[in-house]
Coordinates of C-alpha atoms in Angstrom, one line a residue:
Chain A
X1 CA 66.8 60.4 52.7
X2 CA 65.7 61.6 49.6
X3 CA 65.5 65.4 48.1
X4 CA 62.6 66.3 49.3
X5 CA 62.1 69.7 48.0
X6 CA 61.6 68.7 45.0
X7 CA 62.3 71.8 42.5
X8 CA 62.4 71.5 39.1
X9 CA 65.0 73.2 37.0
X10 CA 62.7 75.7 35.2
X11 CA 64.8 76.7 32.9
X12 CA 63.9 76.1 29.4
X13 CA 65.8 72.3 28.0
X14 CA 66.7 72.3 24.8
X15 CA 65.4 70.1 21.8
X16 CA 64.0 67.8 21.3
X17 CA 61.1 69.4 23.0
X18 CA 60.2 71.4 26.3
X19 CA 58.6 69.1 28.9
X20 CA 55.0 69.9 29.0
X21 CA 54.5 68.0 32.3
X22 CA 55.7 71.2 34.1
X23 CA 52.8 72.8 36.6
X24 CA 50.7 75.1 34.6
X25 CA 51.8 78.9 35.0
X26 CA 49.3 80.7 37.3
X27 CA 45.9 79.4 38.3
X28 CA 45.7 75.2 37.7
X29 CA 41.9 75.4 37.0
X30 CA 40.5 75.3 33.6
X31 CA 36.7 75.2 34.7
X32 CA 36.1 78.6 34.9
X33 CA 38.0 79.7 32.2
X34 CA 39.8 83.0 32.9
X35 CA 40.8 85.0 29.6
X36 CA 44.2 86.5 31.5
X37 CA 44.8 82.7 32.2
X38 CA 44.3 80.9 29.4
X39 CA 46.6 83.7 28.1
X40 CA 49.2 82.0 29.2
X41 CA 49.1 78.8 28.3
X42 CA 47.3 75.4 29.0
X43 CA 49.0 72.1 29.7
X44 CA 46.0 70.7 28.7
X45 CA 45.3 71.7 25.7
X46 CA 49.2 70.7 25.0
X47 CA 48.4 67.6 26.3
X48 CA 45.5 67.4 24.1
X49 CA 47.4 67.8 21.1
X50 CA 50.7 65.0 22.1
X51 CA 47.3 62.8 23.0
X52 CA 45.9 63.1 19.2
X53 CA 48.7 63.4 17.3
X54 CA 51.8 62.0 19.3
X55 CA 50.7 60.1 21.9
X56 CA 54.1 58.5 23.0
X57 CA 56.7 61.5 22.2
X58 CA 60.0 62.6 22.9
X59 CA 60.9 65.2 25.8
X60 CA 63.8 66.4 27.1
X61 CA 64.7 66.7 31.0
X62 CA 66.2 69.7 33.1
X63 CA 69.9 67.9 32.3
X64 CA 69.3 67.8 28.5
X65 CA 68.8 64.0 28.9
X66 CA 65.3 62.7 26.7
X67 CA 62.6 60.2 27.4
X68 CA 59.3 59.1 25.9
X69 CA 56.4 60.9 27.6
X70 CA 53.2 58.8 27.2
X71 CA 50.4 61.2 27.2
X72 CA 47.2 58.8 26.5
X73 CA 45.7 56.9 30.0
X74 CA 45.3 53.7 27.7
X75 CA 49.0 54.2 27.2
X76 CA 50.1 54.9 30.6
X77 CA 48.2 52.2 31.9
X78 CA 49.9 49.9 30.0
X79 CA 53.6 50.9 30.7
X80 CA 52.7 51.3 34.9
X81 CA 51.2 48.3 34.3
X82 CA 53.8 45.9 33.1
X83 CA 56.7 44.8 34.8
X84 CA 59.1 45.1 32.0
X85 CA 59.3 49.0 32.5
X86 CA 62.0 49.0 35.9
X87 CA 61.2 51.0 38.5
X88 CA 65.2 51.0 39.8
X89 CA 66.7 54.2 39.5
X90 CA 70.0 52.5 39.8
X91 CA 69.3 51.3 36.0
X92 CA 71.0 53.0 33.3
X93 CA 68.8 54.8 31.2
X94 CA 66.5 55.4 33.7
X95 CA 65.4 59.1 33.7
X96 CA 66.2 60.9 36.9
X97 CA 66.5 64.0 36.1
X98 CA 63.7 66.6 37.7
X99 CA 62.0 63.3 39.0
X100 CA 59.7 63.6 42.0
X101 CA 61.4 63.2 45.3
X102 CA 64.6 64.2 43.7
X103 CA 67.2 62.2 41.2
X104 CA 69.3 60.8 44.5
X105 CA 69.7 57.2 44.5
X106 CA 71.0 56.3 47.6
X107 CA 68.8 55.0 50.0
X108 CA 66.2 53.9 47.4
X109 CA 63.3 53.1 49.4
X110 CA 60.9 49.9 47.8
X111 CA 59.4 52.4 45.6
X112 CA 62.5 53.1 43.4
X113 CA 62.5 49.0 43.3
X114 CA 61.6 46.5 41.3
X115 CA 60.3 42.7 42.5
X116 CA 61.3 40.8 44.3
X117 CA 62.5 43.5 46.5
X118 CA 60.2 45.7 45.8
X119 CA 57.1 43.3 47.1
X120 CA 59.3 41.8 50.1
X121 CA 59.6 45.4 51.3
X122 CA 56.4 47.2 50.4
X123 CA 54.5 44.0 52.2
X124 CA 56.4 44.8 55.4
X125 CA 53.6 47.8 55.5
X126 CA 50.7 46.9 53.5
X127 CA 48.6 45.9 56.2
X128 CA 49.0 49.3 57.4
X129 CA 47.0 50.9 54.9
X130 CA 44.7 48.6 54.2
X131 CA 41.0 49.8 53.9
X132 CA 39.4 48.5 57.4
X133 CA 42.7 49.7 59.1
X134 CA 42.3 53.4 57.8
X135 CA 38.5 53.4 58.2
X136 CA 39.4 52.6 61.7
X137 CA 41.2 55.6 61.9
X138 CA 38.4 57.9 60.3
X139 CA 37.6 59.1 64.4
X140 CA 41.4 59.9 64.7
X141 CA 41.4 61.8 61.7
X142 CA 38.3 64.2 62.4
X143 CA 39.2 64.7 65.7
X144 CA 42.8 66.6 64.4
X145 CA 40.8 68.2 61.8
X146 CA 38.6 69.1 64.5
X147 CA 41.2 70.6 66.5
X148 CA 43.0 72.4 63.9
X149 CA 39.1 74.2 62.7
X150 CA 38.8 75.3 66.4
X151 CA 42.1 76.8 66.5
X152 CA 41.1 78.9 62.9
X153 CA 37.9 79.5 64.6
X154 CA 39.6 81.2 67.4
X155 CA 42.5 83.1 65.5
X156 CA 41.6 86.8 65.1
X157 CA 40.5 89.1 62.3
X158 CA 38.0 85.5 60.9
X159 CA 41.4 84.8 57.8
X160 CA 44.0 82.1 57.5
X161 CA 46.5 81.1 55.7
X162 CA 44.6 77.6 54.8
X163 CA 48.0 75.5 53.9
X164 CA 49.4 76.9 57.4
X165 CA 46.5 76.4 59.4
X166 CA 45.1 73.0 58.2
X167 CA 46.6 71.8 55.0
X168 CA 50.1 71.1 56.4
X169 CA 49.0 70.1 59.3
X170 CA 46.7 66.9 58.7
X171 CA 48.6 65.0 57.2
X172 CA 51.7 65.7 59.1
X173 CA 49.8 64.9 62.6
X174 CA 48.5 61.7 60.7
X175 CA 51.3 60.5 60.0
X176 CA 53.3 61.1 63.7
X177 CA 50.3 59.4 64.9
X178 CA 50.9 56.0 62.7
X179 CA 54.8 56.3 63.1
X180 CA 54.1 56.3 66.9
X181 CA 55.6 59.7 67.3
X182 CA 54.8 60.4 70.9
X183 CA 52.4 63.8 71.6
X184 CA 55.0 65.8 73.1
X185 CA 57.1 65.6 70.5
X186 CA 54.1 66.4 67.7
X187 CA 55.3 70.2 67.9
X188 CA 58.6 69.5 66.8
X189 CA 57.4 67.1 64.0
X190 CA 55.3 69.7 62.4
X191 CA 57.7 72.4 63.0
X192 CA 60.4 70.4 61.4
X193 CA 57.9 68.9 58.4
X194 CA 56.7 72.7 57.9
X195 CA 60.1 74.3 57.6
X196 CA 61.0 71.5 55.2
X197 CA 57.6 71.9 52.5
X198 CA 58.1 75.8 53.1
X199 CA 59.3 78.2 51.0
X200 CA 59.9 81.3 52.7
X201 CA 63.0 79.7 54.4
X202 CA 66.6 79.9 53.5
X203 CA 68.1 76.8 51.6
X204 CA 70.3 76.1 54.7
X205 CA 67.2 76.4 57.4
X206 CA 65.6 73.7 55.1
X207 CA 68.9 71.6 54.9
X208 CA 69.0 72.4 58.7
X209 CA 65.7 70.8 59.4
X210 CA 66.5 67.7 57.1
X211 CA 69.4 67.1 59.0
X212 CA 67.2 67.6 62.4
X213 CA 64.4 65.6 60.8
X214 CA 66.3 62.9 59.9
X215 CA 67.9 62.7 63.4
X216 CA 65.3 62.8 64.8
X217 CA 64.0 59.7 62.9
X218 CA 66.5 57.8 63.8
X219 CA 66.8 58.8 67.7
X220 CA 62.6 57.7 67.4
X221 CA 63.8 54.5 65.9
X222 CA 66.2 53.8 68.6
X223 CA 63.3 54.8 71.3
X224 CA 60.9 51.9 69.6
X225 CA 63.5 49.7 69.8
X226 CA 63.6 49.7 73.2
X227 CA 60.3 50.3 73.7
X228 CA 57.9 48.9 70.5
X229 CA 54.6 50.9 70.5
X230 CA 51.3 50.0 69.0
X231 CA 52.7 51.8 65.8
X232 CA 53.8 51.1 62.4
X233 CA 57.5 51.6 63.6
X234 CA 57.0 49.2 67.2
X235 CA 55.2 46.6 64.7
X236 CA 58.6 46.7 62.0
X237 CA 60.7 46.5 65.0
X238 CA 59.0 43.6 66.2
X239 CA 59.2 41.7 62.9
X240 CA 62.9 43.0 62.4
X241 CA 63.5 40.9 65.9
X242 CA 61.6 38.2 65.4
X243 CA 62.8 37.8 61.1
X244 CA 65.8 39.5 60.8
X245 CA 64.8 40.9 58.0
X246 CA 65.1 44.6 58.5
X247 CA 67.9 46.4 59.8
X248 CA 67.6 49.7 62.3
X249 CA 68.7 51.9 58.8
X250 CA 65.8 50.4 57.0
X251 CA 63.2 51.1 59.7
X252 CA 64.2 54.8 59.9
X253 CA 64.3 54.6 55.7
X254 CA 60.6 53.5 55.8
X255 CA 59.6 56.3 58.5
X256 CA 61.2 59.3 56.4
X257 CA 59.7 57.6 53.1
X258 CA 55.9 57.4 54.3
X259 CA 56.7 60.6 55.9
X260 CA 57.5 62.2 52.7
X261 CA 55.1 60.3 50.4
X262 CA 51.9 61.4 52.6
X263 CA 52.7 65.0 53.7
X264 CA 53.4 67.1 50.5
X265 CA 51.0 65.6 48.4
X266 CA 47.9 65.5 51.1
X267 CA 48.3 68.8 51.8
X268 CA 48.4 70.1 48.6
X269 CA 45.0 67.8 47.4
X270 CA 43.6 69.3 50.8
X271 CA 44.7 73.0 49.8
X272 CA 43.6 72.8 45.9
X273 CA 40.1 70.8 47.0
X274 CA 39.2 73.6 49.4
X275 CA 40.2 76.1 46.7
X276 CA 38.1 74.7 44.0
X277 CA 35.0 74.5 46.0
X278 CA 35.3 78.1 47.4
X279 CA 35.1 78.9 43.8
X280 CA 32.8 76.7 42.4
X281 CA 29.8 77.4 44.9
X282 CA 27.3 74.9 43.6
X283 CA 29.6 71.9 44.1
X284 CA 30.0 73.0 47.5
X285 CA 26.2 73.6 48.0
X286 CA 25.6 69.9 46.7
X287 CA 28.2 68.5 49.1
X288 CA 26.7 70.2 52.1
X289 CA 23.2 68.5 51.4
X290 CA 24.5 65.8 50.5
X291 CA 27.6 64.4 52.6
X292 CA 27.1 61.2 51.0
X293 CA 28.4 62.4 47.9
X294 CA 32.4 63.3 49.2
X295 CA 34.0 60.2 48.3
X296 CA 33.4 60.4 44.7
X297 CA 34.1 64.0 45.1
X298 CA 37.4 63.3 46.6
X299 CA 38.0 60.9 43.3
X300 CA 36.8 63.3 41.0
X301 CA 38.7 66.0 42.7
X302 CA 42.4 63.7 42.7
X303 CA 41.6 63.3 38.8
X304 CA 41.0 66.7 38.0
X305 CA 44.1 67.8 39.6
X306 CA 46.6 65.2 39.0
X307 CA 48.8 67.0 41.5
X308 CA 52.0 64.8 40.4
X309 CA 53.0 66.9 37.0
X310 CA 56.1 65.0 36.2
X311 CA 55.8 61.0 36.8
X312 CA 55.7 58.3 37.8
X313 CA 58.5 57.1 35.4
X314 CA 60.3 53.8 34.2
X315 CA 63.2 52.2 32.3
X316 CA 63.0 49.7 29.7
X317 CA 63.9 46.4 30.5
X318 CA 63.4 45.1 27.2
X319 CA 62.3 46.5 23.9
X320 CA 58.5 47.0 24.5
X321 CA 56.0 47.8 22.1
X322 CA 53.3 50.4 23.2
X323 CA 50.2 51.1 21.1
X324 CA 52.3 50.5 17.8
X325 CA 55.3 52.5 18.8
X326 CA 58.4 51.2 20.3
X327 CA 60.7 51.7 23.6
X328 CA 63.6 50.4 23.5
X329 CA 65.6 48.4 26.3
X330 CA 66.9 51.5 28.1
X331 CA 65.4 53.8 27.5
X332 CA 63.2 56.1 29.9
X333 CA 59.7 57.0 30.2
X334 CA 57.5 59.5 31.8
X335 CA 53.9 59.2 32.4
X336 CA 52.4 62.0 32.2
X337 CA 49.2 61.5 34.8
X338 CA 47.8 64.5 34.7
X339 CA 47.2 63.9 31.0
X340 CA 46.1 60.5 31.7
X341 CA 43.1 62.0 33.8
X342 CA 41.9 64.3 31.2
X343 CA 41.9 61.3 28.2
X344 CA 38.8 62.2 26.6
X345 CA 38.5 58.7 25.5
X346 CA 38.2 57.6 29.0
X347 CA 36.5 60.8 31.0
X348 CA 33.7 62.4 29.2
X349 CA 33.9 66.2 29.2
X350 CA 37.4 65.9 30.7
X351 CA 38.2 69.6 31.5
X352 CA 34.8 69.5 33.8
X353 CA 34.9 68.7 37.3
X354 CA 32.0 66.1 38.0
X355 CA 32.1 64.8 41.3
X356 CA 29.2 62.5 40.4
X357 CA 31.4 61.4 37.5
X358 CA 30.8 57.4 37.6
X359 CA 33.6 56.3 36.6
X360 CA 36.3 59.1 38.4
X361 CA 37.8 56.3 40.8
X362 CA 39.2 54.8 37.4
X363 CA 41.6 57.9 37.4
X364 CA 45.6 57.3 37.6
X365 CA 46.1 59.9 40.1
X366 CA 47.8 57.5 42.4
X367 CA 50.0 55.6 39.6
X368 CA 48.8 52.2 38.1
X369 CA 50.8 49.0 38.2
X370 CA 52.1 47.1 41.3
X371 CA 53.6 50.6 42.8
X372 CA 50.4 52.6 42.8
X373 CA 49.7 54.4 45.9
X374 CA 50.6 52.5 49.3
X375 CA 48.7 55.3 51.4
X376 CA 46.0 55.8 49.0
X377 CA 43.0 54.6 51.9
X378 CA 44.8 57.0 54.3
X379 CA 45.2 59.9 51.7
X380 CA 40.9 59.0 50.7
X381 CA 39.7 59.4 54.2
X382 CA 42.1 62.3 54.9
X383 CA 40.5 64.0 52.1
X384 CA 36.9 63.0 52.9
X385 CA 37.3 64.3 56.6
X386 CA 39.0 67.7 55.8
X387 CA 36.9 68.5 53.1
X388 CA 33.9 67.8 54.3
X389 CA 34.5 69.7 57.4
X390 CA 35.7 72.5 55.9
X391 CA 32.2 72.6 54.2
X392 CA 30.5 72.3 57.0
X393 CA 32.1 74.1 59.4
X394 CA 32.8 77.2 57.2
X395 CA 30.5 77.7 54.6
X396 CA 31.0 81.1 53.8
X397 CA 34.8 80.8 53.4
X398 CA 36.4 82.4 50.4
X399 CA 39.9 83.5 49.1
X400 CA 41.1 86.4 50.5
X401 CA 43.0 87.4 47.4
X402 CA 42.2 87.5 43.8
X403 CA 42.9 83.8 42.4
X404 CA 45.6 85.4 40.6
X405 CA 47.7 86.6 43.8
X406 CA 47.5 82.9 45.1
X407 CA 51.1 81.8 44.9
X408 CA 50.9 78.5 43.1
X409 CA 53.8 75.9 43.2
X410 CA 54.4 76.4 39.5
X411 CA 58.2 75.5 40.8
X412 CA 57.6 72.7 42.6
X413 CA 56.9 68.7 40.9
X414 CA 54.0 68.4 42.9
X415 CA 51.2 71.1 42.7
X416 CA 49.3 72.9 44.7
X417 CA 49.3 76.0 46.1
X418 CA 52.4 77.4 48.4
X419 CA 49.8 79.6 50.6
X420 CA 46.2 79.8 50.8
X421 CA 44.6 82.9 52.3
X422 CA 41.2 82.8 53.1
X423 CA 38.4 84.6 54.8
X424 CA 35.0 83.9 56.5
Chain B
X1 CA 29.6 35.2 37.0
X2 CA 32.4 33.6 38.4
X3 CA 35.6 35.1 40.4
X4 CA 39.3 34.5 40.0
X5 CA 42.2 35.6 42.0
X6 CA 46.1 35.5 41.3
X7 CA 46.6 37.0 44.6
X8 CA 50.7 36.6 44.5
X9 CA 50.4 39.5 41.8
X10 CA 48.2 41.6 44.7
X11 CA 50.1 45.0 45.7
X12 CA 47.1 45.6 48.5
X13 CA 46.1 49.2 47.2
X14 CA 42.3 47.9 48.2
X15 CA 40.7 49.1 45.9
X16 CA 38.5 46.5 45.4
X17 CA 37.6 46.5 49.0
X18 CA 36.6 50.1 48.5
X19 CA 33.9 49.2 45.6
X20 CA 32.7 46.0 46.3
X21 CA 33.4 45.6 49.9
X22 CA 30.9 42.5 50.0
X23 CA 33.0 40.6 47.9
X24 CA 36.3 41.2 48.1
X25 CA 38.7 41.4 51.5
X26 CA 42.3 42.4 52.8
X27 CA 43.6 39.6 54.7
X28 CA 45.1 41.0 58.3
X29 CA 48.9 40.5 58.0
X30 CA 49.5 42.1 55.0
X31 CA 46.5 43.7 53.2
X32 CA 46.3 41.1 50.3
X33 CA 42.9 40.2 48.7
X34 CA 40.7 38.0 50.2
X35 CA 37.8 37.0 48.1
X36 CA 34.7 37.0 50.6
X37 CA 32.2 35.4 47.5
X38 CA 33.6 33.6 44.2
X39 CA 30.1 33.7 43.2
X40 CA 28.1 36.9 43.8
X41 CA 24.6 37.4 43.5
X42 CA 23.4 39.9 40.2
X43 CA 23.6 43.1 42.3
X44 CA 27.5 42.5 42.8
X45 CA 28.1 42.2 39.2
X46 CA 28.4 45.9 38.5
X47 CA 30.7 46.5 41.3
X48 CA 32.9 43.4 40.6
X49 CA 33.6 44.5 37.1
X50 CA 34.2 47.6 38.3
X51 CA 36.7 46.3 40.8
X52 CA 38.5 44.2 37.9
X53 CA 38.8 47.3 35.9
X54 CA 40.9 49.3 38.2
X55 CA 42.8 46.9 40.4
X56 CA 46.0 48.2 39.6
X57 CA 47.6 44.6 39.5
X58 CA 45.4 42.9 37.0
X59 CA 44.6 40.2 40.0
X60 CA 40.8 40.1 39.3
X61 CA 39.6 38.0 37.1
X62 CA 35.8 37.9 36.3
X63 CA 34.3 35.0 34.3
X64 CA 30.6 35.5 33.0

């Protein structure tokens, strides 16, 4: 299993130049600006500058090692996009350090592959995700949400922490529901997911619960094996009998890896979508009258946040020439995604969130290129759902702290916020 | 306009499904495009091009 804590060494690399794909000190919101905040810096408007004047530059990772950072979505599009940049951390050159999902290589699920592999594998769960599966699941998915509103609803004293109470929880329920995780063990999923994504516990109650986690994976794999379910695990099991193709390590490797790859980041798209529309009431108000309008919302909203600050990233294969300037075979590249989604060129008025923006979908906030997003439908609805019944349900919901009090993951490669308190 | 797919090179993100869901498909056993029209009527267009520009796998191909 991979590192799934994901901290970055925030300590300052040396030259050739810091890596400006680190989360944004304080708030993450540039729309409204805040003088104390801008204060201290703006990725973007660093970001701005690399995209105008050095669009393909040199950075150097937590290690000391360097790669290219491509800042311009163009750019980015065209490395994700083309097969000659290796997506096998096993490859020298290729730049692990302070990656997302942590520099390990051993059990590299399909994502840190390249094809053949990589299509043989992720094709094992495609269907999965696909759109008419997910929208099938839309009922599923409100009903949790549902649940987990009523239970906020009922708690005392009208506050919540919002990442505790519904962030964390979605997705994590989701997901035991797809893996076939049976109900009574749910509590012990979340409690084991939660202790893993939080940060008030010790380093060895998180190793603790990886360890648990992981067994427990495994001892649910065994379970399907005996007794396949109407799940994405009893359906791999089945095709492992039938093909061969798949051993019982694999199965488990593919539970903890859609695990990880839908918890973290949902919740945090859930946490920072409910905060930006607490604070940007009229966006809220138009939502509300309109539901119609959530799913570009939801796009607009994964654009403007961009919640992966330090990837995707690739190896040169070959020497490669990008927009005039070249890679060499070898050598390692970072997209930088959140600058992608705030190319000018591409996204009028960048910095604004628009959620009738009409072209928002074209947005890179789930990669580009043969490994974009395998749970992207899943993470859409997910959004939709939570969002929208957040709106409706509590309309008068607010922080409960000053904006500058929220603890955001300014540590962590994937942003959000660590806690949420609100107040209705 | 006319449709093309190289549907080897399809990674099954969908979303072409999710924009122009009167066209385009994800067959059952493994989510790969299916292509419902090769020749849509004018009010497609917008949303086929529109599916072309973002599949992320380049499978689209839209002849006009």
């Amino acid at each position: 299993m991979t590192d799934i804590t994901d901290t970055i060494d925030t300590a300052r690399p040396p030259a050739p130049a810091p890596l400006p794909v680190q989360p944004p000190s304080g708030c993450p919101f540039d729309p409204p600006p805040l003088s104390n905040l801008l204060e201290r810096g703006d990725p973007h408007d660093e970001f701005g500058a690399l995209r105008a004047e050095e669009p393909i530059s040199k950075i150097s990772l937590p290690d000391g090692s360097w790669a290219w950072l491509a800042t311009r979505y163009a750019d980015i599009r065209a490395i994700l996009g083309d097969t000659r940049f290796s997506s096998d951390t096993t490859l020298h050159g290729y730049p692990l350090s302070g990656m997302t999902g942590g520099a390990s290589t051993e059990n590299r699920g399909f994502i840190r592959r390249d094809p053949p592999e990589h299509t043989r594998l992720r094709r094992m769960v495609t269907r999965e995700f696909m759109v008419k599966r997910v929208e099938a699941l839309r009922p599923e998915i409100q009903r949790i949400t549902d649940e987990l509103c009523d239970a906020m609803e009922r708690a005392e004293g009208r506050t919540a922490d919002l990442v505790e109470a519904l962030a964390l929880p979605v997705p994590s329920l989701v997901i035991s529901l797809l893996l076939g995780v049976p109900y009574d063990d749910h509590e012990i999923f979340q409690r084991l997911t939660g202790t893993l994504l939080s940060r008030t516990v010790t380093d060895a109650e998180r190793e603790a619960a990886r360890i648990e986690l992981r067994d427990y994976l495994d001892q649910l794999v065994t379970a399907k094996e005996a007794d396949p379910g109407d799940d994405i695990l009893g359906r791999l099991i089945i095709e492992q009998r039938q093909t061969g193709e798949i051993t019982h390590d694999e199965v488990a490797a593919f539970a903890a890896l859609l695990l990880i790859a839908g918890h973290e980041t949902t919740a945090n798209m859930i946490g920072l979508s409910a905060l930006t529309l607490m604070r940007d009431r009229a966006t809220a108000e138009q939502l509300r009258r309109d539901p119609a309008l959530i799913r570009g919302a939801v796009e607009e909203l994964l654009r403007f946040h961009s919640i992966i600050r330090n990837g995707p990233r690739r190896v040169a294969t070959v020497d490669v020439e990008i927009d005039g300037h070249l890679i060499r075979a070898g050598e390692g590249v970072v997209a930088a995604v959140p600058s992608g989604n705030r190319d000018e060129s591409v996204f009028a008025d960048a910095d604004r969130l628009d959620i009738r923006r009409p072209n928002a979908q074209h947005h890179v906030a789930f990669g580009y290129g043969i490994h974009q997003c395998l749970g992207q439908a899943l993470a859409r609805v997910e959004l939709q759902v939570v969002i929208a019944t957040l709106l409706r349900r509590f309309p008068a919901m607010r922080p409960a702290v000053p904006v500058e009090e929220i603890p955001f993951r300014t540590d962590m490669a994937i942003h959000g916020c660590h806690a949420l308190p609100v107040t209705w | 306009m006319k449709i093309t797919l190289d549907a080897d090179k399809c990674c099954a993100a969908g979303q072409c499904v999710l924009v122009a869901p009167e066209v385009f498909d994800q067959r059952d056993e493994d989510g790969v495009v299916v292509l419902l029209d090769a020749e849509p009527a004018a009010d497609q267009h917008a949303a086929v091009r529109e599916a072309a520009a973002i599949c992320p796998a380049a499978v689209i191909e839209v002849h006009e």
